[in-house]
């Protein structure tokens, strides 16, 4: 694959959807302002112009209604991509997600297929307060019946989206607003990354070792991967070799790659922009205990959002979110204390 | 309403004797099936709560009689009767109630989650109002693909005060979808009377808020139900958009098997039972000389055998094997 071309994550996602619509006219996009507006975070930019209102459908502000409708479309053999504008809005439609979308295959004894992608925006760091800044992937990963996909690079974003669309199970696809490469809101230095032009898939349940190292394993998803890679550079200057694992999907979870890495490095830090308690960091820590306990030289360390709503105030928000300097500090504590 | 009534009154002459007897057979099948299910429940063979539709059989049967076999049905948790009227095998339905591996959903769903794709019966759903949006979505798919199939979504009067009802009917109205919403109004949402829960108790009038026609029919009259639903379905099939049909009915039994029925009087229930809609239908056909007592009795016997066989089948069917526990959480690759 030619990887000389660089795209933002937003472009990578919309290109993936466009290519899948061209390949299969059952692929269908719906959500609030996904059409004429192009999606608030540009994940569907250009699709309405290209494919028209029959296939790129603007909906009322009725998340229960249109996310439930996407399930009906999927059961009929369509392949809807339905956008929940901010994951924080899950509260008004969680019955559809938790009780209907995630359970209908089961209730039908395996007869119904639900090829549905629930695409949603996550993440904070731009002072949008507690109803627009959460990640919540732990909440969705907790539930049997959904697959949970979280890209951290434009390359992964395209391949994982194509895999999600072609999957016959419901997939929640969670992009981070700050990684989308939007001119009006960017939280990263490199807003673009290499993305091959042709369609490609990335299998679920296979973590990606974004950087190899020997002294410590840093495990994360989404913005946390980006920050961990920044931290790894800094740690390298201090003579510490950090391995960075991007889980890419929480369901299915690649426990094997986690265990193999820990057996090599013997130390683990889990970085998560979701809440600390009962979440991803706890699940990874338990996995390490179950699969690699004897190899550990130190207890698993966790860096996640403490159990408070995301505050609006800049200093308070920065205090609760993970960052590269906090990762560096946590790794040093893990190694030297 | 008056125009509809005239049309309904003329229906009997347009139907064959076999069709009348089939409607009767289906209603009796539902009645006997549910009576036996209630018995099995008290014996501990059926779990959960078990919601019976005894008394509502004409509303169940009339809706299904108005549909083509490839039209799509979404319904609520009081759905044994609808499943049977749709032609699902009583053995597999009873086995699902018993939680057996041979049940329609392989024992994964139980009484409230009956589904059969070959019957375009997409499921009973146990969250009040929760299935209405997905029915709308299937209608979006039909509109997109140019299919002439129609979706029928059935729910009770308790569902009309959920947000899902409002959101879904609004979308159907905006997009002029091929869907018919059928509210089976049995006057109580669990134990709360409709006048204690709804500001507007004539549910069909709410259709005005969604720019679609709303009609009310006697859901205890199978012919009136069929004619009313058929008209709405054919309108939807012709591209004339959605409708809301309100079927007035009454359940003879409690909300579930566990209901002490403190919210209504015994006299009220007895009054409705005295007007048993199955008996009334049979009387009407006898009086009009369409069928004889002997013919009805023959049907009753056949139904009793069918139900016996269903119970026997469910009893003798294996429980699901724990080795299959994780089957169907996801579609098998």
Short mmCIF file of N, CA and C in Angstrom, two decimals, chain A residues 184-308:
data_model
loop_
_atom_site.label_atom_id
_atom_site.label_comp_id
_atom_site.label_asym_id
_atom_site.label_seq_id
_atom_site.Cartn_x
_atom_site.Cartn_y
_atom_site.Cartn_z
N UNK A 184 -10.43 24.14 13.39
CA UNK A 184 -10.99 24.95 14.46
C UNK A 184 -10.83 24.32 15.82
N UNK A 185 -10.38 23.07 15.86
CA UNK A 185 -10.13 22.47 17.18
C UNK A 185 -9.14 21.32 17.03
N UNK A 186 -7.90 21.59 17.37
CA UNK A 186 -6.96 20.48 17.32
C UNK A 186 -6.14 20.48 18.59
N UNK A 187 -5.92 19.28 19.08
CA UNK A 187 -5.21 19.14 20.35
C UNK A 187 -3.87 18.43 20.13
N UNK A 188 -3.48 18.27 18.85
CA UNK A 188 -2.24 17.54 18.56
C UNK A 188 -1.39 18.32 17.57
N UNK A 189 -0.09 17.99 17.54
CA UNK A 189 0.81 18.69 16.62
C UNK A 189 0.70 18.15 15.21
N UNK A 190 0.73 16.81 15.07
CA UNK A 190 0.63 16.23 13.73
C UNK A 190 -0.83 15.96 13.41
N UNK A 191 -1.43 16.84 12.63
CA UNK A 191 -2.86 16.70 12.37
C UNK A 191 -3.16 15.74 11.22
N UNK A 192 -2.13 15.30 10.52
CA UNK A 192 -2.36 14.35 9.44
C UNK A 192 -1.43 13.15 9.62
N UNK A 193 -1.78 12.08 8.93
CA UNK A 193 -0.96 10.88 8.95
C UNK A 193 -1.12 10.14 7.64
N UNK A 194 -0.21 9.22 7.35
CA UNK A 194 -0.29 8.48 6.10
C UNK A 194 -1.55 7.62 6.01
N UNK A 195 -2.23 7.71 4.88
CA UNK A 195 -3.44 6.91 4.64
C UNK A 195 -3.45 6.46 3.19
N UNK A 196 -3.36 5.16 2.94
CA UNK A 196 -3.43 4.68 1.57
C UNK A 196 -4.77 5.04 0.92
N UNK A 197 -4.72 5.25 -0.37
CA UNK A 197 -5.92 5.65 -1.09
C UNK A 197 -6.92 4.49 -1.22
N UNK A 198 -6.40 3.29 -1.47
CA UNK A 198 -7.31 2.17 -1.71
C UNK A 198 -7.94 1.71 -0.38
N UNK A 199 -9.11 1.06 -0.47
CA UNK A 199 -9.75 0.56 0.75
C UNK A 199 -8.93 -0.57 1.37
N UNK A 200 -8.90 -0.63 2.68
CA UNK A 200 -8.23 -1.71 3.40
C UNK A 200 -8.93 -1.91 4.74
N UNK A 201 -8.76 -3.10 5.30
CA UNK A 201 -9.40 -3.39 6.58
C UNK A 201 -8.34 -3.62 7.65
N UNK A 202 -8.71 -3.40 8.89
CA UNK A 202 -7.86 -3.74 10.04
C UNK A 202 -8.68 -4.66 10.92
N UNK A 203 -8.19 -5.87 11.17
CA UNK A 203 -9.00 -6.81 11.95
C UNK A 203 -9.20 -6.33 13.39
N UNK A 204 -10.39 -6.63 13.92
CA UNK A 204 -10.66 -6.29 15.32
C UNK A 204 -9.95 -7.29 16.23
N UNK A 205 -9.64 -6.81 17.44
CA UNK A 205 -9.04 -7.72 18.42
C UNK A 205 -7.55 -7.90 18.22
N UNK A 206 -6.96 -7.03 17.44
CA UNK A 206 -5.52 -7.09 17.30
C UNK A 206 -4.91 -5.74 17.68
N UNK A 207 -4.27 -5.72 18.83
CA UNK A 207 -3.64 -4.48 19.29
C UNK A 207 -2.45 -4.17 18.39
N UNK A 208 -2.09 -2.90 18.35
CA UNK A 208 -0.96 -2.49 17.52
C UNK A 208 0.15 -1.95 18.42
N UNK A 209 1.34 -2.54 18.30
CA UNK A 209 2.46 -2.01 19.06
C UNK A 209 2.98 -0.80 18.31
N UNK A 210 2.62 0.36 18.80
CA UNK A 210 2.94 1.59 18.07
C UNK A 210 4.42 1.95 18.24
N UNK A 211 5.04 1.42 19.29
CA UNK A 211 6.46 1.65 19.50
C UNK A 211 7.00 0.50 20.34
N UNK A 212 8.11 -0.05 19.94
CA UNK A 212 8.68 -1.16 20.71
C UNK A 212 9.62 -0.65 21.78
N UNK A 213 9.67 -1.35 22.88
CA UNK A 213 10.55 -0.95 23.97
C UNK A 213 10.75 -2.11 24.93
N UNK A 214 11.65 -1.93 25.90
CA UNK A 214 12.02 -3.05 26.78
C UNK A 214 11.79 -2.81 28.26
N UNK A 215 11.70 -1.55 28.68
CA UNK A 215 11.70 -1.27 30.12
C UNK A 215 10.31 -1.17 30.73
N UNK A 216 9.34 -0.76 29.94
CA UNK A 216 7.99 -0.55 30.47
C UNK A 216 7.00 -0.65 29.31
N UNK A 217 5.78 -1.17 29.62
CA UNK A 217 4.71 -1.21 28.63
C UNK A 217 3.68 -0.15 28.98
N UNK A 218 3.40 0.73 28.03
CA UNK A 218 2.33 1.71 28.23
C UNK A 218 1.17 1.28 27.32
N UNK A 219 0.01 1.07 27.93
CA UNK A 219 -1.15 0.58 27.18
C UNK A 219 -2.21 1.67 27.18
N UNK A 220 -2.75 1.97 25.99
CA UNK A 220 -3.78 3.00 25.94
C UNK A 220 -4.61 2.86 24.67
N UNK A 221 -5.51 3.81 24.47
CA UNK A 221 -6.28 3.96 23.24
C UNK A 221 -6.40 5.45 22.95
N UNK A 222 -6.73 5.76 21.68
CA UNK A 222 -7.15 7.11 21.29
C UNK A 222 -6.08 8.17 21.61
N UNK A 223 -6.50 9.29 22.19
CA UNK A 223 -5.57 10.37 22.52
C UNK A 223 -4.47 9.88 23.45
N UNK A 224 -4.78 8.91 24.28
CA UNK A 224 -3.78 8.37 25.21
C UNK A 224 -2.60 7.75 24.49
N UNK A 225 -2.84 7.18 23.32
CA UNK A 225 -1.75 6.60 22.54
C UNK A 225 -0.82 7.72 22.04
N UNK A 226 -1.44 8.76 21.54
CA UNK A 226 -0.68 9.90 21.05
C UNK A 226 0.19 10.48 22.16
N UNK A 227 -0.43 10.65 23.32
CA UNK A 227 0.31 11.20 24.46
C UNK A 227 1.40 10.23 24.94
N UNK A 228 1.11 8.95 24.88
CA UNK A 228 2.11 7.96 25.32
C UNK A 228 3.32 7.95 24.40
N UNK A 229 3.08 8.15 23.11
CA UNK A 229 4.20 8.20 22.16
C UNK A 229 5.06 9.44 22.40
N UNK A 230 4.40 10.56 22.71
CA UNK A 230 5.13 11.78 23.07
C UNK A 230 5.99 11.51 24.32
N UNK A 231 5.37 10.87 25.29
CA UNK A 231 6.06 10.58 26.54
C UNK A 231 7.23 9.64 26.31
N UNK A 232 7.03 8.66 25.39
CA UNK A 232 8.09 7.68 25.13
C UNK A 232 9.34 8.37 24.59
N UNK A 233 9.13 9.40 23.77
CA UNK A 233 10.28 10.15 23.24
C UNK A 233 11.04 10.81 24.38
N UNK A 234 10.31 11.41 25.26
CA UNK A 234 10.89 12.08 26.42
C UNK A 234 11.62 11.06 27.31
N UNK A 235 10.99 9.91 27.51
CA UNK A 235 11.59 8.87 28.34
C UNK A 235 12.88 8.34 27.72
N UNK A 236 12.88 8.28 26.40
CA UNK A 236 14.07 7.79 25.71
C UNK A 236 15.28 8.68 26.04
N UNK A 237 15.00 9.99 26.11
CA UNK A 237 16.07 10.92 26.46
C UNK A 237 16.58 10.66 27.87
N UNK A 238 15.71 10.09 28.71
CA UNK A 238 16.14 9.75 30.08
C UNK A 238 16.68 8.33 30.16
N UNK A 239 16.83 7.68 29.01
CA UNK A 239 17.39 6.34 29.00
C UNK A 239 16.40 5.23 29.29
N UNK A 240 15.08 5.55 29.16
CA UNK A 240 14.05 4.53 29.43
C UNK A 240 13.40 4.14 28.10
N UNK A 241 13.36 2.84 27.87
CA UNK A 241 12.80 2.32 26.62
C UNK A 241 11.36 1.87 26.84
N UNK A 242 10.42 2.64 26.33
CA UNK A 242 9.00 2.34 26.58
C UNK A 242 8.36 1.70 25.36
N UNK A 243 7.58 0.66 25.61
CA UNK A 243 6.76 0.05 24.55
C UNK A 243 5.36 0.64 24.65
N UNK A 244 4.81 1.05 23.51
CA UNK A 244 3.46 1.65 23.53
C UNK A 244 2.50 0.76 22.75
N UNK A 245 1.49 0.27 23.45
CA UNK A 245 0.49 -0.59 22.82
C UNK A 245 -0.82 0.17 22.65
N UNK A 246 -1.29 0.18 21.40
CA UNK A 246 -2.59 0.77 21.10
C UNK A 246 -3.58 -0.38 20.98
N UNK A 247 -4.53 -0.45 21.88
CA UNK A 247 -5.46 -1.59 21.88
C UNK A 247 -6.36 -1.59 20.64
N UNK A 248 -6.68 -0.42 20.15
CA UNK A 248 -7.51 -0.19 18.95
C UNK A 248 -8.95 -0.70 19.08
N UNK A 249 -9.16 -1.87 19.68
CA UNK A 249 -10.53 -2.31 19.99
C UNK A 249 -10.55 -2.80 21.43
N UNK A 250 -11.53 -2.37 22.18
CA UNK A 250 -11.70 -2.87 23.56
C UNK A 250 -12.52 -4.15 23.56
N UNK A 251 -13.43 -4.26 22.61
CA UNK A 251 -14.18 -5.51 22.39
C UNK A 251 -14.12 -5.81 20.90
N UNK A 252 -13.48 -6.87 20.46
CA UNK A 252 -12.71 -7.81 21.27
C UNK A 252 -11.39 -7.21 21.74
N UNK A 253 -10.89 -7.73 22.87
CA UNK A 253 -9.66 -7.21 23.47
C UNK A 253 -8.51 -8.19 23.23
N UNK A 254 -7.40 -7.66 22.78
CA UNK A 254 -6.22 -8.49 22.46
C UNK A 254 -5.41 -8.72 23.74
N UNK A 255 -5.86 -9.66 24.55
CA UNK A 255 -5.19 -9.91 25.83
C UNK A 255 -3.81 -10.51 25.64
N UNK A 256 -3.64 -11.23 24.55
CA UNK A 256 -2.38 -11.93 24.30
C UNK A 256 -1.22 -10.94 24.10
N UNK A 257 -1.47 -9.92 23.28
CA UNK A 257 -0.41 -8.93 23.04
C UNK A 257 -0.03 -8.22 24.34
N UNK A 258 -1.04 -7.95 25.16
CA UNK A 258 -0.77 -7.32 26.46
C UNK A 258 0.15 -8.22 27.28
N UNK A 259 -0.23 -9.50 27.39
CA UNK A 259 0.54 -10.43 28.23
C UNK A 259 1.97 -10.60 27.70
N UNK A 260 2.10 -10.73 26.39
CA UNK A 260 3.43 -10.93 25.80
C UNK A 260 4.34 -9.75 26.10
N UNK A 261 3.79 -8.54 25.97
CA UNK A 261 4.58 -7.34 26.21
C UNK A 261 5.02 -7.25 27.67
N UNK A 262 4.09 -7.58 28.56
CA UNK A 262 4.39 -7.50 30.00
C UNK A 262 5.47 -8.52 30.38
N UNK A 263 5.42 -9.68 29.75
CA UNK A 263 6.44 -10.69 30.03
C UNK A 263 7.82 -10.18 29.65
N UNK A 264 7.87 -9.29 28.67
CA UNK A 264 9.13 -8.73 28.22
C UNK A 264 9.58 -7.56 29.10
N UNK A 265 8.66 -6.64 29.38
CA UNK A 265 9.05 -5.40 30.07
C UNK A 265 8.89 -5.47 31.59
N UNK A 266 7.99 -6.30 32.06
CA UNK A 266 7.75 -6.54 33.49
C UNK A 266 7.13 -5.36 34.24
N UNK A 267 6.83 -4.31 33.50
CA UNK A 267 6.19 -3.16 34.16
C UNK A 267 5.11 -2.61 33.23
N UNK A 268 3.96 -2.23 33.81
CA UNK A 268 2.82 -1.76 33.00
C UNK A 268 2.23 -0.48 33.54
N UNK A 269 2.03 0.46 32.63
CA UNK A 269 1.22 1.64 32.93
C UNK A 269 0.04 1.63 31.96
N UNK A 270 -1.18 1.79 32.49
CA UNK A 270 -2.35 1.90 31.63
C UNK A 270 -2.83 3.35 31.66
N UNK A 271 -2.99 3.93 30.49
CA UNK A 271 -3.38 5.34 30.37
C UNK A 271 -4.77 5.40 29.74
N UNK A 272 -5.67 6.13 30.40
CA UNK A 272 -7.06 6.15 29.91
C UNK A 272 -7.68 7.52 30.15
N UNK A 273 -8.31 8.07 29.11
CA UNK A 273 -9.02 9.33 29.27
C UNK A 273 -10.44 9.12 29.79
N UNK A 274 -10.81 7.86 29.99
CA UNK A 274 -12.12 7.55 30.59
C UNK A 274 -11.93 7.54 32.12
N UNK A 275 -13.04 7.38 32.84
CA UNK A 275 -12.98 7.41 34.30
C UNK A 275 -12.16 6.25 34.86
N UNK A 276 -11.59 6.47 36.02
CA UNK A 276 -10.70 5.49 36.64
C UNK A 276 -11.42 4.22 37.10
N UNK A 277 -12.47 4.41 37.89
CA UNK A 277 -13.06 3.26 38.57
C UNK A 277 -13.92 2.41 37.66
N UNK A 278 -13.82 1.10 37.77
CA UNK A 278 -14.64 0.14 37.02
C UNK A 278 -14.46 0.29 35.52
N UNK A 279 -13.29 0.69 35.08
CA UNK A 279 -13.12 0.98 33.66
C UNK A 279 -12.03 0.18 32.99
N UNK A 280 -11.53 0.73 31.87
CA UNK A 280 -10.54 0.04 31.06
C UNK A 280 -9.27 -0.25 31.83
N UNK A 281 -8.83 0.69 32.67
CA UNK A 281 -7.57 0.47 33.38
C UNK A 281 -7.69 -0.72 34.33
N UNK A 282 -8.84 -0.85 34.97
CA UNK A 282 -9.06 -1.98 35.86
C UNK A 282 -9.09 -3.30 35.09
N UNK A 283 -9.71 -3.28 33.92
CA UNK A 283 -9.81 -4.51 33.12
C UNK A 283 -8.42 -4.96 32.66
N UNK A 284 -7.58 -3.99 32.25
CA UNK A 284 -6.23 -4.35 31.79
C UNK A 284 -5.40 -4.87 32.98
N UNK A 285 -5.55 -4.19 34.11
CA UNK A 285 -4.81 -4.64 35.29
C UNK A 285 -5.20 -6.07 35.65
N UNK A 286 -6.49 -6.37 35.60
CA UNK A 286 -6.94 -7.73 35.92
C UNK A 286 -6.40 -8.73 34.89
N UNK A 287 -6.38 -8.32 33.64
CA UNK A 287 -5.85 -9.19 32.59
C UNK A 287 -4.39 -9.52 32.85
N UNK A 288 -3.62 -8.51 33.25
CA UNK A 288 -2.20 -8.73 33.54
C UNK A 288 -2.05 -9.67 34.73
N UNK A 289 -2.89 -9.48 35.75
CA UNK A 289 -2.85 -10.37 36.90
C UNK A 289 -3.12 -11.82 36.51
N UNK A 290 -4.09 -11.98 35.62
CA UNK A 290 -4.51 -13.34 35.25
C UNK A 290 -3.50 -14.03 34.34
N UNK A 291 -2.86 -13.24 33.47
CA UNK A 291 -2.04 -13.85 32.43
C UNK A 291 -0.53 -13.69 32.62
N UNK A 292 -0.10 -12.73 33.47
CA UNK A 292 1.34 -12.47 33.53
C UNK A 292 1.80 -12.05 34.92
N UNK A 293 1.04 -12.45 35.93
CA UNK A 293 1.33 -12.01 37.31
C UNK A 293 2.78 -12.32 37.72
N UNK A 294 3.24 -13.51 37.39
CA UNK A 294 4.57 -13.94 37.83
C UNK A 294 5.71 -13.14 37.20
N UNK A 295 5.39 -12.42 36.15
CA UNK A 295 6.44 -11.68 35.46
C UNK A 295 6.59 -10.24 35.96
N UNK A 296 5.63 -9.80 36.77
CA UNK A 296 5.62 -8.39 37.16
C UNK A 296 6.72 -8.06 38.16
N UNK A 297 7.39 -6.94 37.92
CA UNK A 297 8.36 -6.42 38.88
C UNK A 297 7.77 -5.32 39.75
N UNK A 298 6.57 -4.86 39.38
CA UNK A 298 5.92 -3.79 40.14
C UNK A 298 4.41 -3.90 39.91
N UNK A 299 3.61 -3.40 40.83
CA UNK A 299 2.16 -3.41 40.60
C UNK A 299 1.81 -2.62 39.34
N UNK A 300 0.73 -3.01 38.69
CA UNK A 300 0.24 -2.27 37.52
C UNK A 300 -0.12 -0.86 37.96
N UNK A 301 0.28 0.12 37.14
CA UNK A 301 -0.03 1.51 37.49
C UNK A 301 -1.09 2.04 36.54
N UNK A 302 -1.96 2.87 37.09
CA UNK A 302 -3.07 3.39 36.27
C UNK A 302 -3.06 4.92 36.27
N UNK A 303 -3.24 5.47 35.07
CA UNK A 303 -3.40 6.92 34.94
C UNK A 303 -4.69 7.15 34.17
N UNK A 304 -5.70 7.66 34.87
CA UNK A 304 -7.01 7.85 34.22
C UNK A 304 -7.69 9.06 34.84
N UNK A 305 -8.85 9.41 34.31
CA UNK A 305 -9.57 10.55 34.85
C UNK A 305 -10.13 10.16 36.22
N UNK A 306 -9.80 10.93 37.24
CA UNK A 306 -10.35 10.61 38.56
C UNK A 306 -11.87 10.69 38.52
N UNK A 307 -12.53 10.12 39.50
CA UNK A 307 -13.99 9.97 39.43
C UNK A 307 -14.74 11.26 39.73
N UNK A 308 -14.54 12.22 38.83
CA UNK A 308 -15.30 13.48 38.91
C UNK A 308 -15.82 13.79 37.52
#
